[in-house]
Amino acid sequence: MLDDRLPLNARTFTDERVSPSESFVEQANVTADDLSAFSGREGWKRAAAFLDWEEEFDRVFEESSGEFFAGGKLNAAANCLDRHLDERKNQRALVWEGQRGECRTYTYLELFREVNAVAAGLRSLGVGQGDAVTLYMPVVPELPVTMLACARLGAPHVVVFAGFSAEALATRMREAESAVLVTCDGYYRRGDAVSLRNRAETACVSLPDDVTTVVVDHLGTATETPERNSHRYNRLRETHAGERVDPVVRESAEELFYIYTSGTTGTPKRVTHTTGGYLSHAAWTSHAVLDIKPADTYWCPADIGWITGHTYVVYGPLALGTTVLLSEAGIDGLSRTKPWELIERHAVDIFYTSPTAVRTFVKAGSEYPDSFDLSSLRLLGTVGEPINLRAWRWLYEHVGGERCPVVDTWWQTETGGHLITTVPGVHEMKPGSAGVPLPGIEAAVLDRDGRPAEAGSGGYLVITEPWPGMARELSRGERWAARDDEAVPDLSAFEWAYPTEDGAVVDETGYITVLGRVDDVLNVSGHRFGTMELESAIVDIEGVAEAAVVDAVREGQRVMDAYVSLTDDATETEMMRETIFDTIEGTIGEFARPARVVFTPELPKTSSGKIVRRVLTDVGSGEEVSDTSAVANPEVVGEIRSSLNIE
Ligand code: WT7
């Protein structure tokens, strides 16, 4: 049963352990003693101590409401800016490299001034505490500036990844009831100018109420905006330059931002992160796991539109007062030499990236990193998916010179920050395995009946104690305990539990190897896609009867394929295939385009009519279909194979 749901795992396991270098251990932020001093729920005081509180909290955890640091009050922007001014006002906070070779830097004082001006501007447009402000921009400095301006005002921001379509933007704005949108004219993507303004306008006209927009002039193509309710970012910021906005003091559990992610339903799901709990978790893990120090230059090329960018590009690093490198081009938009050039030029200390990016580096070849001076690096990290052994080794050797520990951090949009990883100055690394639960985190790998799975055998990864960074939606654990869902084990023995919907294996020493999702969510190249979300877009097309979107592994990379069966009166034409691609790009975005659309007369199903996705994954990966005993119509497997020209 579980085996059937466990995701395909194209990796080999190892029992090899790698110790962190002495040079790293000597200077590490966190030692073994620090870890043993951190125990139980009270231990989280250690995380909260990374912040400045306007009012001290009275309880670490309030059982009845599920709130961390109840009674505490603070402002997130003041924690990322104001409190650093005494010690490091002239230290760089942000160093930004644009797509066209531009470079802009902001010291902490300059960033403080920018954020105040933009906050004053937003306030003049009527933005106040609790008002959701949508941000739809690539990685430009105006994005973190506006996030912090919102945080200063107590207005939750909703950052929508710039690769999303107009329709996806509108869906999120509607759900968040957001009446203010900060966007930009456009950006370059692989050399082509993409207009964001047009997409933003299309989204706004489909919304029931008037939206106030603020447009950043990034490409220099923003024209005068005669329309009512539309403002130019630069004009707004100049008008309010020099103004100060008092940071709005918020309760610990009040929302800092919303972020939308894919779940198992057809619509994106809202995840709410809190001010005190989230920011404490972000700051503490940036210190303990990423080993960030104020004097460091830190680089995480993740797009700010995803949770990694929120927690480990903006909030965690800035709360600690470090220098953050921002690159407008994501790793996939950089040339083969550029990542290494950036690390060398900016003397980057910490590089936090994704396994997908590492595989791209491996493919390009080790001569690229080998020909740059990467000796400034002290720590490497990955996030987003399991890392295969080969990629791990390559990263450790060619980028880290066998001197930098690699932290393989497991977490999710819902968890706010790291939960399972090694602590780099303390634990041995086990390549391919994320590591152990951080102090204060209780994790278990359970079988279907809710009993601990045996060491070495797969099970469901469940977190059994609350933690400060958890999304507000998670505070009531009963929601899952009552759920009758194949992707969730029996949790009745737990008072509180959060089923992560990941499969995992734990070894005799407690190291957890995460295998991937067990629910109907796909993780492809670090992006999360709900199969239902994609499939419902496809079946809305006239002539489509059924669709299944599954993942597969081809040439070592995880890809997404769509299998589609048509109604009797429709024909399998190239035009139909294009319509399917266009529909996905239109409803979600170009980044959700499947690798293949495969027509099939029927989908493989059980006798009760449930699609057997596993079979499609095997076929798409060019593998033998291991077991078709559950499939009521096994002949379709042969038909699909022949339409893929696989013999
Ligand atoms: C899913 C969460 C957390 C920010 C990026 C993705 C997978 C994440 C690891 C890791 C194995 C990982 C899981 C998880 N995942 N990190 N180190 N090892 N798998 O956030 O989009 O919310 O996706 O990413 O499957 O459930 P997300």
Coordinates of N, CA and C and ligand atoms in Angstrom, one line a residue, residues 261 307-308 382-386 408-414 434 500 502 514 516-517 523 528, ligand 1:
T261 N 0.7 28.0 -2.2 CA 1.5 26.8 -2.6 C 0.5 25.8 -3.2
I307 N 9.1 30.1 -0.9 CA 9.3 30.3 0.6 C 10.8 30.4 0.8
T308 N 11.7 29.7 0.1 CA 13.1 29.7 0.3 C 13.6 31.2 0.3
T382 N 21.8 22.8 0.5 CA 20.8 22.5 -0.6 C 19.4 22.4 0.0
V383 N 18.4 22.6 -0.8 CA 17.0 22.5 -0.4 C 16.2 22.3 -1.6
G384 N 15.0 21.6 -1.3 CA 14.0 21.5 -2.4 C 13.7 20.1 -2.8
E385 N 14.6 19.2 -2.7 CA 14.4 17.8 -3.1 C 15.6 17.0 -2.6
P386 N 15.5 15.7 -2.7 CA 16.6 14.9 -2.3 C 17.8 15.1 -3.2
D408 N 22.0 19.6 4.0 CA 20.9 19.2 3.1 C 19.7 19.4 4.0
T409 N 19.0 20.6 3.7 CA 18.0 21.0 4.6 C 16.6 20.6 4.2
W410 N 15.9 19.8 5.0 CA 14.5 19.5 4.7 C 13.6 20.4 5.4
W411 N 12.6 20.9 4.6 CA 11.6 21.8 5.1 C 10.6 22.0 4.0
Q412 N 9.5 22.8 4.3 CA 8.4 23.0 3.4 C 7.9 24.4 3.5
T413 N 7.1 24.8 2.5 CA 6.4 26.1 2.6 C 5.7 26.2 4.0
E414 N 5.0 25.1 4.3 CA 4.2 25.1 5.6 C 5.1 25.2 6.8
A434 N 19.0 13.9 4.6 CA 18.9 15.2 5.1 C 19.6 15.3 6.5
T500 N 3.6 15.4 7.0 CA 4.3 16.2 6.0 C 3.9 15.8 4.6
D502 N 5.4 13.5 3.0 CA 6.6 13.0 2.4 C 6.8 11.6 2.9
V514 N 14.8 11.6 3.1 CA 13.5 11.9 2.6 C 13.4 11.4 1.1
G516 N 10.5 11.8 -0.9 CA 9.6 12.7 -1.8 C 8.2 12.5 -1.4
R517 N 7.3 13.2 -2.1 CA 5.9 13.3 -1.7 C 5.2 12.0 -1.9
N523 N 7.0 17.4 -7.2 CA 8.1 18.3 -7.0 C 9.0 18.1 -8.2
R528 N 6.8 23.1 -6.9 CA 5.7 22.2 -6.4 C 4.5 22.4 -7.3
Ligands
WT7_1 C1 8.8 19.6 -0.4 C2 8.4 21.0 0.0 C3 11.4 24.1 1.5 C4 11.6 25.0 0.4 C5 11.7 24.5 -1.0 C6 10.5 23.6 -1.3 C7 10.8 18.5 -0.8 C8 12.4 20.0 0.4 C9 14.1 18.6 0.8 C10 15.3 17.9 1.1 C11 14.3 16.0 0.3 C12 13.1 17.9 0.2 C13 9.9 17.7 0.1 C14 9.0 18.7 0.7 N1 12.1 18.8 -0.1 N2 13.7 19.9 0.9 N3 16.3 18.5 1.7 N4 15.4 16.6 0.9 N5 13.2 16.6 -0.1 O1 9.3 23.9 -0.7 O2 7.6 23.8 -2.5 O3 7.0 23.6 0.0 O4 8.2 21.8 -1.2 O5 10.1 19.7 -1.0 O6 9.2 16.8 -0.7 O7 7.7 18.2 1.1 P1 7.9 23.3 -1.1

